[in-house]
Amino acid sequence: MPDFLANDFGAIARAMRPEVAVSSKVVLHFRYLLTSLTSEYESVDAAVADAYELWTDLMTDPERIAAADGTVLMDRDALIEAITRYAEGMPI
């Protein structure tokens, strides 16, 4: 059963959000110590998975996921929620 049927307003908002085109790259912005770093990925799912790994292994501070043109796709709060859902094995 899709999770939006369970009255999950966050899931409804994610379902309504336009999908990122498959061919476009996304950029994960994160902070390690005092340095701001970025990594480029093929999809938002791959960026969230790597953000989870960076967060648990290196204790980094994820900031946002943006499209290659700079459009913010997930702000800090949405990214933390997506990382939490990924850690629980739920859809992002």
PDB file of C-alpha atoms in Angstrom:
ATOM      1  CA  MET A   1       0.000   0.000   0.000  1.00  0.00           C
ATOM      2  CA  PRO A   2       1.433   3.425  -0.895  1.00  0.00           C
ATOM      3  CA  ASP A   3       2.427   5.412   2.171  1.00  0.00           C
ATOM      4  CA  PHE A   4       0.318   8.448   1.186  1.00  0.00           C
ATOM      5  CA  LEU A   5      -2.788   6.382   1.884  1.00  0.00           C
ATOM      6  CA  ALA A   6      -1.779   6.296   5.547  1.00  0.00           C
ATOM      7  CA  ASN A   7      -2.495  10.036   6.024  1.00  0.00           C
ATOM      8  CA  ASP A   8       1.210  10.928   5.805  1.00  0.00           C
ATOM      9  CA  PHE A   9       1.204  14.578   4.703  1.00  0.00           C
ATOM     10  CA  GLY A  10       4.967  14.507   4.088  1.00  0.00           C
ATOM     11  CA  ALA A  11       4.499  11.609   1.687  1.00  0.00           C
ATOM     12  CA  ILE A  12       1.683  13.474  -0.058  1.00  0.00           C
ATOM     13  CA  ALA A  13       3.960  16.497  -0.509  1.00  0.00           C
ATOM     14  CA  ARG A  14       6.771  14.295  -1.868  1.00  0.00           C
ATOM     15  CA  ALA A  15       4.346  12.610  -4.270  1.00  0.00           C
ATOM     16  CA  MET A  16       3.201  16.003  -5.560  1.00  0.00           C
ATOM     17  CA  ARG A  17       6.748  17.325  -6.017  1.00  0.00           C
ATOM     18  CA  PRO A  18       7.894  17.166  -9.644  1.00  0.00           C
ATOM     19  CA  GLU A  19      10.458  14.458 -10.294  1.00  0.00           C
ATOM     20  CA  VAL A  20      13.992  15.383 -11.303  1.00  0.00           C
ATOM     21  CA  ALA A  21      14.691  14.464 -14.909  1.00  0.00           C
ATOM     22  CA  VAL A  22      16.739  11.276 -15.196  1.00  0.00           C
ATOM     23  CA  SER A  23      19.452  12.939 -17.250  1.00  0.00           C
ATOM     24  CA  SER A  24      20.014  15.867 -14.878  1.00  0.00           C
ATOM     25  CA  LYS A  25      22.616  15.701 -12.154  1.00  0.00           C
ATOM     26  CA  VAL A  26      22.006  16.635  -8.539  1.00  0.00           C
ATOM     27  CA  VAL A  27      24.503  18.104  -6.121  1.00  0.00           C
ATOM     28  CA  LEU A  28      24.745  17.226  -2.435  1.00  0.00           C
ATOM     29  CA  HIS A  29      26.011  20.102  -0.308  1.00  0.00           C
ATOM     30  CA  PHE A  30      27.429  19.169   3.075  1.00  0.00           C
ATOM     31  CA  ARG A  31      29.794  20.514   5.697  1.00  0.00           C
ATOM     32  CA  TYR A  32      32.789  18.652   7.101  1.00  0.00           C
ATOM     33  CA  LEU A  33      34.450  20.433  10.024  1.00  0.00           C
ATOM     34  CA  LEU A  34      34.664  24.033   8.792  1.00  0.00           C
ATOM     35  CA  THR A  35      34.697  23.223   5.071  1.00  0.00           C
ATOM     36  CA  SER A  36      31.692  23.292   2.758  1.00  0.00           C
ATOM     37  CA  LEU A  37      31.858  20.404   0.245  1.00  0.00           C
ATOM     38  CA  THR A  38      29.787  19.189  -2.694  1.00  0.00           C
ATOM     39  CA  SER A  39      29.337  15.882  -4.514  1.00  0.00           C
ATOM     40  CA  GLU A  40      27.522  15.245  -7.792  1.00  0.00           C
ATOM     41  CA  TYR A  41      25.092  12.334  -8.328  1.00  0.00           C
ATOM     42  CA  GLU A  42      22.845  10.889 -11.015  1.00  0.00           C
ATOM     43  CA  SER A  43      19.724  10.915  -8.797  1.00  0.00           C
ATOM     44  CA  VAL A  44      18.297  12.266  -5.561  1.00  0.00           C
ATOM     45  CA  ASP A  45      18.110   8.714  -4.180  1.00  0.00           C
ATOM     46  CA  ALA A  46      21.838   8.194  -4.737  1.00  0.00           C
ATOM     47  CA  ALA A  47      22.596  11.542  -3.100  1.00  0.00           C
ATOM     48  CA  VAL A  48      20.481  10.676  -0.040  1.00  0.00           C
ATOM     49  CA  ALA A  49      22.150   7.260   0.261  1.00  0.00           C
ATOM     50  CA  ASP A  50      25.598   8.861   0.168  1.00  0.00           C
ATOM     51  CA  ALA A  51      24.495  11.610   2.577  1.00  0.00           C
ATOM     52  CA  TYR A  52      23.500   8.854   5.012  1.00  0.00           C
ATOM     53  CA  GLU A  53      26.926   7.195   4.637  1.00  0.00           C
ATOM     54  CA  LEU A  54      28.747  10.505   5.080  1.00  0.00           C
ATOM     55  CA  TRP A  55      26.600  11.405   8.076  1.00  0.00           C
ATOM     56  CA  THR A  56      27.211   8.112   9.878  1.00  0.00           C
ATOM     57  CA  ASP A  57      30.849   7.491   8.879  1.00  0.00           C
ATOM     58  CA  LEU A  58      32.375  10.977   8.866  1.00  0.00           C
ATOM     59  CA  MET A  59      29.872  12.798  11.066  1.00  0.00           C
ATOM     60  CA  THR A  60      29.274  15.446   8.386  1.00  0.00           C
ATOM     61  CA  ASP A  61      26.455  17.968   8.455  1.00  0.00           C
ATOM     62  CA  PRO A  62      24.228  17.647   5.345  1.00  0.00           C
ATOM     63  CA  GLU A  63      22.978  21.004   4.107  1.00  0.00           C
ATOM     64  CA  ARG A  64      20.869  20.489   0.974  1.00  0.00           C
ATOM     65  CA  ILE A  65      20.445  18.730  -2.355  1.00  0.00           C
ATOM     66  CA  ALA A  66      20.251  20.980  -5.393  1.00  0.00           C
ATOM     67  CA  ALA A  67      19.900  20.552  -9.130  1.00  0.00           C
ATOM     68  CA  ALA A  68      22.942  21.273 -11.262  1.00  0.00           C
ATOM     69  CA  ASP A  69      21.481  24.717 -12.030  1.00  0.00           C
ATOM     70  CA  GLY A  70      21.322  25.559  -8.308  1.00  0.00           C
ATOM     71  CA  THR A  71      17.608  24.963  -7.725  1.00  0.00           C
ATOM     72  CA  VAL A  72      17.197  23.578  -4.207  1.00  0.00           C
ATOM     73  CA  LEU A  73      15.422  20.219  -4.323  1.00  0.00           C
ATOM     74  CA  MET A  74      15.708  19.373  -0.609  1.00  0.00           C
ATOM     75  CA  ASP A  75      16.548  21.843   2.106  1.00  0.00           C
ATOM     76  CA  ARG A  76      18.264  20.743   5.325  1.00  0.00           C
ATOM     77  CA  ASP A  77      15.050  19.640   7.052  1.00  0.00           C
ATOM     78  CA  ALA A  78      13.821  17.634   4.054  1.00  0.00           C
ATOM     79  CA  LEU A  79      17.262  16.061   3.636  1.00  0.00           C
ATOM     80  CA  ILE A  80      17.428  15.014   7.299  1.00  0.00           C
ATOM     81  CA  GLU A  81      13.933  13.510   6.957  1.00  0.00           C
ATOM     82  CA  ALA A  82      14.997  11.635   3.801  1.00  0.00           C
ATOM     83  CA  ILE A  83      18.143  10.340   5.535  1.00  0.00           C
ATOM     84  CA  THR A  84      16.036   9.143   8.462  1.00  0.00           C
ATOM     85  CA  ARG A  85      13.606   7.387   6.110  1.00  0.00           C
ATOM     86  CA  TYR A  86      16.551   5.799   4.248  1.00  0.00           C
ATOM     87  CA  ALA A  87      18.025   4.554   7.548  1.00  0.00           C
ATOM     88  CA  GLU A  88      14.675   2.970   8.460  1.00  0.00           C
ATOM     89  CA  GLY A  89      14.447   1.252   5.054  1.00  0.00           C
ATOM     90  CA  MET A  90      11.464   3.341   3.987  1.00  0.00           C
ATOM     91  CA  PRO A  91      11.062   5.010   0.573  1.00  0.00           C
ATOM     92  CA  ILE A  92      12.741   8.384   0.329  1.00  0.00           C
TER      93      ILE A  92
END
